[in-house]
Amino acid sequence: GRPPARLASTAAEAVPSSSSSLSVYEFEGLRVIELSRVEELNSLDMELAGELNRMLAKWEDNAMVSSVVLRGDQGCFCGGTDLDWLRMNRDAAPELYGALADLYLRISTYRKPVVSLASGTIAGGGLGLANTPFSVATEKTTFSVSEPSFGLVPDGSVLHMLANADKESGVPVGRYLALTGAPIIGADMARFSLLPYFVPDVSLDDLVAQLSSLSSLSSARQPDLRRALTLFSEEGPNTEGLELADLPPSLLADEVAHSGGEAEAWTRKETEAVAACFAHNSVEAIWSSLEARSGSSEWARSTLEQMSRAHPAALKATLRLMDGCARRPLSEAVDLTIAVAARISNESGFDGAIAHAENGTAPEPITLKDLEEVPDESIDALFK
C-alpha cells in the first residue's frame, strides 16, 4: 500500500514486513498498521496474528513509539479467524486460537494507546482488534458474527465486548448479534457501546494526521487523544436512562440490514420484542419466544430464519460462553473460550458447513426440536 495523500508528505517509506498481508507506516511517535490481505477479507491466520503480535510487542517497549493506529485496506477492517486456514490445519486449532487470544489481549491491555479505525466490514473475531478505548466506527462500518453458522463459537474477546455492551445499554444487542449473525451498522455500534467513537470515513486520514502531530509532541497522553477523537467524532447518544421506545429505530432492523429499507419502518413493538425475546437464559426459550411472535411479526420470522442457519450445538455453546464471559475479566473470558473453540472446531458441524460452502449448497434449516435434541452433556464436555 501507500500512505494516504493527506499523510504522504510526513510518512516515511512503508516499512518492509515479513509478509504481504500488511503495510506499516512510520511517523514521528506514531506507527500505522494497515491490513492488506484483501482477498481473504483481512482474516487472521497464524502468520498474520504472529506478525501483529511481534510488532506490537516490539513497539510497546520502544520509547520512540507513543501510539499505534490499526486500520484495514479497501473497505474491510478484519474478517476474523481465517476459516480456510483452520479447515486445512485442524490439528493446529489450539495454537491459532491461542495466538489470536494473545493478540486480542495485547491490544486491550496495551500500555500505549491503540486507535483502531474500524471502517468497513468486520466479521466475528475481527472486532477483537478494536477492543480498545480509542476505537472508531464510521458510516461504512458493518459488523456481524458468523461463527455459529459454521458450527463454531465467537472469540472470547468479542463475546466479552458483546456482553459488556449489553450491560452498558440495558438491551440484549450482543446476544442478538451473537446468535443470529445479523449485521449492525457503525452508528448503532457507537450508540450501544460496542465502539466508543463514530467518525465520518472521509475524516479518517485527517484524524491520523492529528494523532501523528500529538504523538510527535509528547508521549501521546490519553486525554489529548480523547480530545482529538471527540473533535472528529459524531458519537451516537448514550442509551442510559432511555425507555425502549426511545431507542434508535435503526437498531437491528432487518429491512435496513438486508434490503436497504428505511430505518423508520421500525416500531416500538418490534424494538420491545428484541429486548423481550433475547433476555431469556436458553436458546430454546429465545426460539420459543420468537415463534410466539412470528405469526404477527415479520421481524420475528426473519430472526428465526437467521438463527435456523446456525448449528444447534454452536448456538447453545455460544450463549453459555457469552454468559460466562459476562462474569469474568477479559483474560479469563479469553482463556475459557480458547478451549471451547478448539474443541468445537473438531466437531462435525464445522465439516458440514465447510462442505456446504464449497458445494454452494445450503444446510437444512434447524428447528426447535434440533436444539432440544442437543444433550446438555455434549455442551458440558466442550467446557471441561
Tab-separated table of N, CA, C and O in Angstrom, residues 186-307:
chain	number	residue	atom	x	y	z
A	186	GLY	N	-22.351	0.951	11.887
A	186	GLY	CA	-21.404	1.648	12.744
A	186	GLY	C	-22.054	2.599	13.731
A	186	GLY	O	-21.627	2.679	14.895
A	187	ALA	N	-23.078	3.346	13.301
A	187	ALA	CA	-23.715	4.295	14.211
A	187	ALA	C	-24.328	3.582	15.404
A	187	ALA	O	-24.236	4.048	16.543
A	188	ASP	N	-24.934	2.422	15.156
A	188	ASP	CA	-25.526	1.668	16.260
A	188	ASP	C	-24.460	1.021	17.132
A	188	ASP	O	-24.655	0.830	18.336
A	189	MET	N	-23.310	0.674	16.562
A	189	MET	CA	-22.213	0.137	17.371
A	189	MET	C	-21.728	1.181	18.370
A	189	MET	O	-21.425	0.867	19.524
A	190	ALA	N	-21.649	2.437	17.937
A	190	ALA	CA	-21.269	3.505	18.856
A	190	ALA	C	-22.375	3.762	19.871
A	190	ALA	O	-22.122	3.959	21.056
A	191	ARG	N	-23.606	3.730	19.410
A	191	ARG	CA	-24.744	4.014	20.279
A	191	ARG	C	-24.869	3.001	21.406
A	191	ARG	O	-25.262	3.335	22.515
A	192	PHE	N	-24.553	1.771	21.099
A	192	PHE	CA	-24.754	0.702	22.068
A	192	PHE	C	-23.445	0.165	22.645
A	192	PHE	O	-23.345	-0.981	23.043
A	193	SER	N	-22.451	1.049	22.710
A	193	SER	CA	-21.235	0.819	23.491
A	193	SER	C	-20.327	-0.282	22.949
A	193	SER	O	-19.452	-0.757	23.664
A	194	LEU	N	-20.508	-0.699	21.701
A	194	LEU	CA	-19.578	-1.655	21.116
A	194	LEU	C	-18.295	-0.971	20.677
A	194	LEU	O	-17.207	-1.551	20.780
A	195	LEU	N	-18.401	0.224	20.155
A	195	LEU	CA	-17.245	1.040	19.804
A	195	LEU	C	-17.485	2.441	20.359
A	195	LEU	O	-18.602	2.956	20.261
A	196	PRO	N	-16.462	3.082	20.925
A	196	PRO	CA	-16.702	4.317	21.662
A	196	PRO	C	-16.876	5.580	20.825
A	196	PRO	O	-17.447	6.554	21.306
A	197	TYR	N	-16.389	5.586	19.571
A	197	TYR	CA	-16.443	6.808	18.777
A	197	TYR	C	-17.022	6.521	17.389
A	197	TYR	O	-16.878	5.420	16.858
A	198	PHE	N	-17.637	7.560	16.820
A	198	PHE	CA	-18.147	7.487	15.446
A	198	PHE	C	-17.620	8.696	14.689
A	198	PHE	O	-17.883	9.845	15.056
A	199	VAL	N	-16.842	8.432	13.645
A	199	VAL	CA	-16.199	9.477	12.853
A	199	VAL	C	-16.525	9.244	11.376
A	199	VAL	O	-16.466	8.106	10.911
A	200	PRO	N	-16.868	10.255	10.607
A	200	PRO	CA	-17.088	10.058	9.167
A	200	PRO	C	-15.863	9.466	8.491
A	200	PRO	O	-14.729	9.874	8.779
A	201	ASP	N	-16.081	8.513	7.608
A	201	ASP	CA	-14.960	7.835	6.951
A	201	ASP	C	-14.048	8.817	6.231
A	201	ASP	O	-12.824	8.642	6.220
A	202	VAL	N	-14.614	9.859	5.652
A	202	VAL	CA	-13.821	10.816	4.888
A	202	VAL	C	-12.841	11.574	5.786
A	202	VAL	O	-11.853	12.146	5.294
A	203	SER	N	-13.071	11.571	7.098
A	203	SER	CA	-12.221	12.314	8.033
A	203	SER	C	-11.095	11.480	8.630
A	203	SER	O	-10.278	12.005	9.403
A	204	LEU	N	-11.015	10.190	8.304
A	204	LEU	CA	-10.058	9.318	8.986
A	204	LEU	C	-8.608	9.708	8.723
A	204	LEU	O	-7.770	9.667	9.630
A	205	ASP	N	-8.274	10.076	7.473
A	205	ASP	CA	-6.891	10.468	7.187
A	205	ASP	C	-6.513	11.727	7.957
A	205	ASP	O	-5.384	11.847	8.466
A	206	ASP	N	-7.437	12.681	8.055
A	206	ASP	CA	-7.165	13.887	8.838
A	206	ASP	C	-7.009	13.541	10.309
A	206	ASP	O	-6.185	14.136	11.016
A	207	LEU	N	-7.789	12.584	10.787
A	207	LEU	CA	-7.663	12.149	12.176
A	207	LEU	C	-6.283	11.545	12.426
A	207	LEU	O	-5.630	11.850	13.435
A	208	VAL	N	-5.813	10.708	11.506
A	208	VAL	CA	-4.481	10.111	11.664
A	208	VAL	C	-3.408	11.201	11.657
A	208	VAL	O	-2.445	11.146	12.440
A	209	ALA	N	-3.572	12.198	10.804
A	209	ALA	CA	-2.601	13.296	10.776
A	209	ALA	C	-2.590	14.023	12.118
A	209	ALA	O	-1.517	14.396	12.622
A	210	GLN	N	-3.759	14.224	12.705
A	210	GLN	CA	-3.826	14.878	14.009
A	210	GLN	C	-3.177	14.014	15.088
A	210	GLN	O	-2.442	14.512	15.945
A	211	LEU	N	-3.431	12.715	15.035
A	211	LEU	CA	-2.808	11.802	16.003
A	211	LEU	C	-1.294	11.796	15.846
A	211	LEU	O	-0.554	11.714	16.831
A	212	SER	N	-0.826	11.885	14.606
A	212	SER	CA	0.614	11.944	14.367
A	212	SER	C	1.218	13.191	14.989
A	212	SER	O	2.291	13.152	15.596
A	213	SER	N	0.537	14.319	14.859
A	213	SER	CA	1.034	15.558	15.462
A	213	SER	C	1.104	15.435	16.975
A	213	SER	O	2.083	15.864	17.602
A	214	LEU	N	0.082	14.843	17.572
A	214	LEU	CA	0.082	14.663	19.024
A	214	LEU	C	1.212	13.740	19.463
A	214	LEU	O	1.886	13.995	20.456
A	215	SER	N	1.417	12.660	18.715
A	215	SER	CA	2.430	11.682	19.094
A	215	SER	C	3.829	12.254	18.994
A	215	SER	O	4.730	11.871	19.751
A	216	SER	N	4.042	13.182	18.076
A	216	SER	CA	5.376	13.757	17.910
A	216	SER	C	5.668	14.822	18.963
A	216	SER	O	6.823	15.145	19.214
A	217	LEU	N	4.621	15.357	19.605
A	217	LEU	CA	4.806	16.426	20.569
A	217	LEU	C	5.067	15.930	21.975
A	217	LEU	O	5.725	16.579	22.766
A	218	SER	N	4.500	14.759	22.304
A	218	SER	CA	4.598	14.287	23.679
A	218	SER	C	4.521	12.775	23.689
A	218	SER	O	4.763	12.111	22.697
A	219	SER	N	4.153	12.233	24.811
A	219	SER	CA	4.003	10.789	24.927
A	219	SER	C	2.591	10.356	24.578
A	219	SER	O	2.117	9.333	25.046
A	220	ALA	N	1.900	11.135	23.756
A	220	ALA	CA	0.535	10.823	23.327
A	220	ALA	C	-0.353	10.547	24.536
A	220	ALA	O	-0.907	9.489	24.699
A	221	ARG	N	-0.457	11.563	25.396
A	221	ARG	CA	-1.268	11.403	26.594
A	221	ARG	C	-2.708	11.076	26.228
A	221	ARG	O	-3.274	11.639	25.281
A	222	GLN	N	-3.302	10.200	26.988
A	222	GLN	CA	-4.647	9.754	26.675
A	222	GLN	C	-5.668	10.889	26.626
A	222	GLN	O	-6.528	10.896	25.734
A	223	PRO	N	-5.641	11.859	27.544
A	223	PRO	CA	-6.617	12.956	27.427
A	223	PRO	C	-6.502	13.712	26.110
A	223	PRO	O	-7.510	14.141	25.546
A	224	ASP	N	-5.273	13.888	25.602
A	224	ASP	CA	-5.098	14.570	24.325
A	224	ASP	C	-5.711	13.757	23.186
A	224	ASP	O	-6.350	14.312	22.280
A	225	LEU	N	-5.490	12.447	23.224
A	225	LEU	CA	-6.070	11.595	22.189
A	225	LEU	C	-7.589	11.613	22.258
A	225	LEU	O	-8.270	11.665	21.225
A	226	ARG	N	-8.119	11.577	23.468
A	226	ARG	CA	-9.578	11.599	23.611
A	226	ARG	C	-10.156	12.909	23.073
A	226	ARG	O	-11.202	12.911	22.433
A	227	ARG	N	-9.476	14.004	23.340
A	227	ARG	CA	-9.960	15.282	22.811
A	227	ARG	C	-9.936	15.288	21.289
A	227	ARG	O	-10.856	15.798	20.642
A	228	ALA	N	-8.865	14.732	20.711
A	228	ALA	CA	-8.793	14.674	19.242
A	228	ALA	C	-9.911	13.806	18.676
A	228	ALA	O	-10.562	14.174	17.696
A	229	LEU	N	-10.148	12.646	19.287
A	229	LEU	CA	-11.205	11.767	18.809
A	229	LEU	C	-12.573	12.414	18.968
A	229	LEU	O	-13.438	12.306	18.087
A	230	THR	N	-12.774	13.112	20.078
A	230	THR	CA	-14.051	13.788	20.289
A	230	THR	C	-14.246	14.903	19.278
A	230	THR	O	-15.358	15.134	18.796
A	231	LEU	N	-13.175	15.593	18.929
A	231	LEU	CA	-13.252	16.669	17.944
A	231	LEU	C	-13.763	16.158	16.605
A	231	LEU	O	-14.566	16.812	15.936
A	232	PHE	N	-13.290	14.971	16.210
A	232	PHE	CA	-13.685	14.402	14.926
A	232	PHE	C	-14.971	13.585	15.024
A	232	PHE	O	-15.512	13.166	14.014
A	233	SER	N	-15.411	13.342	16.253
A	233	SER	CA	-16.442	12.337	16.464
A	233	SER	C	-17.847	12.881	16.271
A	233	SER	O	-18.140	14.034	16.558
A	234	GLU	N	-18.704	11.984	15.787
A	234	GLU	CA	-20.140	12.212	15.766
A	234	GLU	C	-20.777	11.070	16.540
A	234	GLU	O	-21.423	10.190	15.977
A	235	GLU	N	-20.552	11.070	17.852
A	235	GLU	CA	-20.980	9.947	18.675
A	235	GLU	C	-22.500	9.867	18.718
A	235	GLU	O	-23.190	10.879	18.783
A	236	GLY	N	-23.010	8.624	18.696
A	236	GLY	CA	-24.429	8.413	18.913
A	236	GLY	C	-24.761	8.676	20.367
A	236	GLY	O	-23.907	8.616	21.246
A	237	PRO	N	-26.011	9.007	20.671
A	237	PRO	CA	-26.398	9.284	22.044
A	237	PRO	C	-26.299	8.055	22.919
A	237	PRO	O	-26.556	6.942	22.483
A	238	ASN	N	-25.904	8.248	24.168
A	238	ASN	CA	-25.867	7.153	25.126
A	238	ASN	C	-27.283	6.707	25.436
A	238	ASN	O	-28.199	7.526	25.502
A	239	THR	N	-27.483	5.401	25.624
A	239	THR	CA	-28.822	4.878	25.877
A	239	THR	C	-29.187	4.910	27.356
A	239	THR	O	-30.280	4.499	27.719
A	240	GLU	N	-28.285	5.385	28.211
A	240	GLU	CA	-28.570	5.367	29.643
A	240	GLU	C	-29.812	6.192	29.951
A	240	GLU	O	-29.944	7.345	29.543
A	241	GLY	N	-30.737	5.592	30.659
A	241	GLY	CA	-31.931	6.292	31.084
A	241	GLY	C	-33.030	6.341	30.040
A	241	GLY	O	-34.101	6.876	30.293
A	242	LEU	N	-32.790	5.815	28.842
A	242	LEU	CA	-33.808	5.849	27.805
A	242	LEU	C	-34.797	4.702	27.966
A	242	LEU	O	-34.441	3.618	28.397
A	243	GLU	N	-36.025	4.969	27.595
A	243	GLU	CA	-37.015	3.903	27.522
A	243	GLU	C	-36.811	3.148	26.223
A	243	GLU	O	-36.240	3.661	25.259
A	244	LEU	N	-37.327	1.910	26.163
A	244	LEU	CA	-37.181	1.122	24.943
A	244	LEU	C	-37.758	1.857	23.740
A	244	LEU	O	-37.235	1.780	22.634
A	245	ALA	N	-38.846	2.590	23.955
A	245	ALA	CA	-39.482	3.285	22.845
A	245	ALA	C	-38.596	4.378	22.280
A	245	ALA	O	-38.780	4.818	21.152
A	246	ASP	N	-37.614	4.836	23.070
A	246	ASP	CA	-36.738	5.916	22.628
A	246	ASP	C	-35.513	5.422	21.880
A	246	ASP	O	-34.736	6.220	21.375
A	247	LEU	N	-35.293	4.101	21.853
A	247	LEU	CA	-34.105	3.579	21.206
A	247	LEU	C	-34.147	3.863	19.711
A	247	LEU	O	-35.219	3.929	19.111
A	248	PRO	N	-32.976	4.028	19.081
A	248	PRO	CA	-32.953	4.396	17.662
A	248	PRO	C	-33.620	3.332	16.807
A	248	PRO	O	-33.381	2.137	16.981
A	249	PRO	N	-34.488	3.739	15.874
A	249	PRO	CA	-35.244	2.760	15.091
A	249	PRO	C	-34.378	1.915	14.180
A	249	PRO	O	-34.805	0.870	13.718
A	250	SER	N	-33.130	2.328	13.902
A	250	SER	CA	-32.276	1.541	13.016
A	250	SER	C	-31.745	0.287	13.677
A	250	SER	O	-31.225	-0.596	13.008
A	251	LEU	N	-31.855	0.187	15.014
A	251	LEU	CA	-31.282	-0.950	15.721
A	251	LEU	C	-31.844	-2.264	15.213
A	251	LEU	O	-33.036	-2.528	15.300
A	252	LEU	N	-30.967	-3.086	14.644
A	252	LEU	CA	-31.295	-4.452	14.280
A	252	LEU	C	-32.388	-4.586	13.232
A	252	LEU	O	-33.003	-5.634	13.099
A	253	ALA	N	-32.672	-3.540	12.499
A	253	ALA	CA	-33.782	-3.605	11.551
A	253	ALA	C	-33.421	-4.486	10.366
A	253	ALA	O	-32.508	-4.191	9.622
A	254	ASP	N	-34.173	-5.589	10.186
A	254	ASP	CA	-33.839	-6.469	9.069
A	254	ASP	C	-34.124	-5.787	7.745
A	254	ASP	O	-33.488	-6.056	6.747
A	255	GLU	N	-35.068	-4.852	7.728
A	255	GLU	CA	-35.325	-4.123	6.489
A	255	GLU	C	-34.090	-3.341	6.067
A	255	GLU	O	-33.750	-3.271	4.888
A	256	VAL	N	-33.397	-2.750	7.022
A	256	VAL	CA	-32.194	-1.974	6.720
A	256	VAL	C	-31.044	-2.900	6.367
A	256	VAL	O	-30.333	-2.714	5.391
A	257	ALA	N	-30.863	-3.948	7.176
A	257	ALA	CA	-29.693	-4.810	7.023
A	257	ALA	C	-29.721	-5.583	5.716
A	257	ALA	O	-28.692	-5.827	5.116
A	258	HIS	N	-30.892	-5.978	5.280
A	258	HIS	CA	-30.951	-6.911	4.152
A	258	HIS	C	-31.496	-6.313	2.855
A	258	HIS	O	-31.225	-6.830	1.794
A	259	SER	N	-32.275	-5.241	2.949
A	259	SER	CA	-32.860	-4.730	1.721
A	259	SER	C	-32.626	-3.246	1.515
A	259	SER	O	-33.103	-2.676	0.553
A	260	GLY	N	-31.893	-2.615	2.439
A	260	GLY	CA	-31.627	-1.198	2.285
A	260	GLY	C	-32.831	-0.336	2.570
A	260	GLY	O	-32.870	0.833	2.206
A	261	GLY	N	-33.851	-0.876	3.223
A	261	GLY	CA	-35.053	-0.126	3.520
A	261	GLY	C	-34.798	0.954	4.558
A	261	GLY	O	-33.741	1.042	5.163
A	262	GLU	N	-35.807	1.797	4.778
A	262	GLU	CA	-35.667	2.894	5.710
A	262	GLU	C	-35.754	2.403	7.144
A	262	GLU	O	-36.621	1.601	7.490
A	263	ALA	N	-34.880	2.925	7.986
A	263	ALA	CA	-34.871	2.520	9.388
A	263	ALA	C	-36.147	2.919	10.091
A	263	ALA	O	-36.549	2.301	11.067
A	264	GLU	N	-36.799	3.965	9.609
A	264	GLU	CA	-38.013	4.439	10.267
A	264	GLU	C	-39.130	3.408	10.254
A	264	GLU	O	-40.129	3.561	10.931
A	265	ALA	N	-38.972	2.318	9.488
A	265	ALA	CA	-40.001	1.280	9.453
A	265	ALA	C	-40.127	0.550	10.785
A	265	ALA	O	-41.119	-0.106	11.051
A	266	TRP	N	-39.086	0.673	11.628
A	266	TRP	CA	-39.140	0.010	12.929
A	266	TRP	C	-40.171	0.671	13.814
A	266	TRP	O	-40.337	1.884	13.831
A	267	THR	N	-40.853	-0.149	14.626
A	267	THR	CA	-41.863	0.355	15.541
A	267	THR	C	-41.459	0.068	16.978
A	267	THR	O	-40.569	-0.742	17.246
A	268	ARG	N	-42.134	0.691	17.904
A	268	ARG	CA	-41.874	0.446	19.315
A	268	ARG	C	-42.113	-1.023	19.644
A	268	ARG	O	-41.339	-1.627	20.398
A	269	LYS	N	-43.149	-1.617	19.081
A	269	LYS	CA	-43.475	-3.011	19.387
A	269	LYS	C	-42.327	-3.941	18.990
A	269	LYS	O	-41.955	-4.859	19.733
A	270	GLU	N	-41.746	-3.718	17.810
A	270	GLU	CA	-40.645	-4.566	17.363
A	270	GLU	C	-39.393	-4.372	18.227
A	270	GLU	O	-38.694	-5.339	18.533
A	271	THR	N	-39.123	-3.129	18.609
A	271	THR	CA	-37.958	-2.862	19.441
A	271	THR	C	-38.102	-3.524	20.800
A	271	THR	O	-37.145	-4.103	21.334
A	272	GLU	N	-39.293	-3.463	21.375
A	272	GLU	CA	-39.545	-4.140	22.643
A	272	GLU	C	-39.373	-5.646	22.499
A	272	GLU	O	-38.919	-6.332	23.426
A	273	ALA	N	-39.732	-6.179	21.327
A	273	ALA	CA	-39.615	-7.627	21.110
A	273	ALA	C	-38.157	-8.078	21.160
A	273	ALA	O	-37.857	-9.171	21.648
A	274	VAL	N	-37.228	-7.242	20.666
A	274	VAL	CA	-35.803	-7.584	20.737
A	274	VAL	C	-35.401	-7.796	22.190
A	274	VAL	O	-34.770	-8.800	22.540
A	275	ALA	N	-35.774	-6.858	23.036
A	275	ALA	CA	-35.412	-6.954	24.448
A	275	ALA	C	-36.106	-8.137	25.114
A	275	ALA	O	-35.498	-8.851	25.915
A	276	ALA	N	-37.365	-8.350	24.791
A	276	ALA	CA	-38.118	-9.422	25.442
A	276	ALA	C	-37.623	-10.804	25.019
A	276	ALA	O	-37.439	-11.689	25.855
A	277	CYS	N	-37.385	-10.993	23.731
A	277	CYS	CA	-37.035	-12.330	23.230
A	277	CYS	C	-35.630	-12.752	23.643
A	277	CYS	O	-35.402	-13.920	23.981
A	278	PHE	N	-34.682	-11.834	23.618
A	278	PHE	CA	-33.286	-12.221	23.830
A	278	PHE	C	-32.832	-12.055	25.274
A	278	PHE	O	-31.643	-12.212	25.571
A	279	ALA	N	-33.771	-11.795	26.185
A	279	ALA	CA	-33.438	-11.753	27.603
A	279	ALA	C	-33.514	-13.131	28.246
A	279	ALA	O	-33.099	-13.302	29.385
A	280	HIS	N	-34.025	-14.121	27.519
A	280	HIS	CA	-34.171	-15.466	28.081
A	280	HIS	C	-32.812	-16.132	28.255
A	280	HIS	O	-31.823	-15.772	27.595
A	281	ASN	N	-32.763	-17.132	29.135
A	281	ASN	CA	-31.494	-17.738	29.526
A	281	ASN	C	-31.146	-19.022	28.783
A	281	ASN	O	-30.189	-19.700	29.157
A	282	SER	N	-31.909	-19.392	27.774
A	282	SER	CA	-31.568	-20.551	26.954
A	282	SER	C	-31.934	-20.253	25.515
A	282	SER	O	-32.833	-19.441	25.234
A	283	VAL	N	-31.234	-20.911	24.596
A	283	VAL	CA	-31.534	-20.711	23.179
A	283	VAL	C	-32.940	-21.206	22.872
A	283	VAL	O	-33.679	-20.603	22.079
A	284	GLU	N	-33.334	-22.313	23.530
A	284	GLU	CA	-34.678	-22.851	23.294
A	284	GLU	C	-35.758	-21.844	23.698
A	284	GLU	O	-36.755	-21.664	22.993
A	285	ALA	N	-35.543	-21.164	24.828
A	285	ALA	CA	-36.530	-20.184	25.287
A	285	ALA	C	-36.566	-18.969	24.360
A	285	ALA	O	-37.643	-18.415	24.088
A	286	ILE	N	-35.389	-18.545	23.872
A	286	ILE	CA	-35.347	-17.440	22.902
A	286	ILE	C	-36.099	-17.824	21.640
A	286	ILE	O	-36.914	-17.056	21.107
A	287	TRP	N	-35.842	-19.041	21.157
A	287	TRP	CA	-36.503	-19.529	19.940
A	287	TRP	C	-38.019	-19.576	20.141
A	287	TRP	O	-38.776	-19.117	19.269
A	288	SER	N	-38.455	-20.117	21.261
A	288	SER	CA	-39.896	-20.227	21.528
A	288	SER	C	-40.543	-18.856	21.605
A	288	SER	O	-41.676	-18.654	21.127
A	289	SER	N	-39.847	-17.892	22.196
A	289	SER	CA	-40.370	-16.539	22.282
A	289	SER	C	-40.530	-15.917	20.901
A	289	SER	O	-41.515	-15.239	20.612
A	290	LEU	N	-39.572	-16.166	20.028
A	290	LEU	CA	-39.671	-15.670	18.658
A	290	LEU	C	-40.810	-16.353	17.913
A	290	LEU	O	-41.568	-15.702	17.174
A	291	GLU	N	-40.928	-17.661	18.100
A	291	GLU	CA	-42.016	-18.386	17.442
A	291	GLU	C	-43.376	-17.861	17.871
A	291	GLU	O	-44.304	-17.762	17.052
A	292	ALA	N	-43.504	-17.505	19.134
A	292	ALA	CA	-44.786	-16.999	19.631
A	292	ALA	C	-45.172	-15.688	18.963
A	292	ALA	O	-46.358	-15.366	18.847
A	293	ARG	N	-44.186	-14.942	18.511
A	293	ARG	CA	-44.448	-13.656	17.864
A	293	ARG	C	-44.473	-13.745	16.345
A	293	ARG	O	-44.834	-12.772	15.671
A	294	SER	N	-44.043	-14.877	15.801
A	294	SER	CA	-43.820	-14.962	14.357
A	294	SER	C	-45.100	-14.858	13.536
A	294	SER	O	-45.051	-14.480	12.363
A	295	GLY	N	-46.244	-15.187	14.138
A	295	GLY	CA	-47.491	-15.101	13.380
A	295	GLY	C	-47.844	-13.691	12.977
A	295	GLY	O	-48.483	-13.481	11.940
A	296	SER	N	-47.429	-12.720	13.770
A	296	SER	CA	-47.801	-11.333	13.500
A	296	SER	C	-46.604	-10.412	13.287
A	296	SER	O	-46.787	-9.210	13.098
A	297	SER	N	-45.388	-10.972	13.334
A	297	SER	CA	-44.192	-10.120	13.245
A	297	SER	C	-43.255	-10.617	12.157
A	297	SER	O	-42.693	-11.715	12.256
A	298	GLU	N	-43.055	-9.804	11.136
A	298	GLU	CA	-42.083	-10.130	10.092
A	298	GLU	C	-40.679	-10.168	10.673
A	298	GLU	O	-39.853	-11.000	10.269
A	299	TRP	N	-40.406	-9.287	11.637
A	299	TRP	CA	-39.095	-9.285	12.267
A	299	TRP	C	-38.821	-10.614	12.972
A	299	TRP	O	-37.733	-11.172	12.844
A	300	ALA	N	-39.794	-11.138	13.696
A	300	ALA	CA	-39.605	-12.413	14.393
A	300	ALA	C	-39.384	-13.543	13.402
A	300	ALA	O	-38.523	-14.413	13.615
A	301	ARG	N	-40.127	-13.555	12.306
A	301	ARG	CA	-39.941	-14.601	11.285
A	301	ARG	C	-38.551	-14.507	10.664
A	301	ARG	O	-37.872	-15.520	10.462
A	302	SER	N	-38.098	-13.293	10.363
A	302	SER	CA	-36.775	-13.109	9.770
A	302	SER	C	-35.679	-13.530	10.747
A	302	SER	O	-34.677	-14.146	10.355
A	303	THR	N	-35.868	-13.215	12.028
A	303	THR	CA	-34.873	-13.568	13.037
A	303	THR	C	-34.774	-15.073	13.199
A	303	THR	O	-33.673	-15.636	13.311
A	304	LEU	N	-35.910	-15.760	13.198
A	304	LEU	CA	-35.899	-17.224	13.256
A	304	LEU	C	-35.188	-17.814	12.039
A	304	LEU	O	-34.432	-18.791	12.151
A	305	GLU	N	-35.424	-17.233	10.886
A	305	GLU	CA	-34.754	-17.720	9.671
A	305	GLU	C	-33.247	-17.560	9.790
A	305	GLU	O	-32.481	-18.449	9.401
A	306	GLN	N	-32.792	-16.434	10.354
A	306	GLN	CA	-31.356	-16.224	10.538
A	306	GLN	C	-30.781	-17.256	11.502
A	306	GLN	O	-29.726	-17.842	11.245
A	307	MET	N	-31.459	-17.492	12.610
A	307	MET	CA	-30.960	-18.455	13.593
A	307	MET	C	-30.982	-19.877	13.051
A	307	MET	O	-30.156	-20.712	13.434
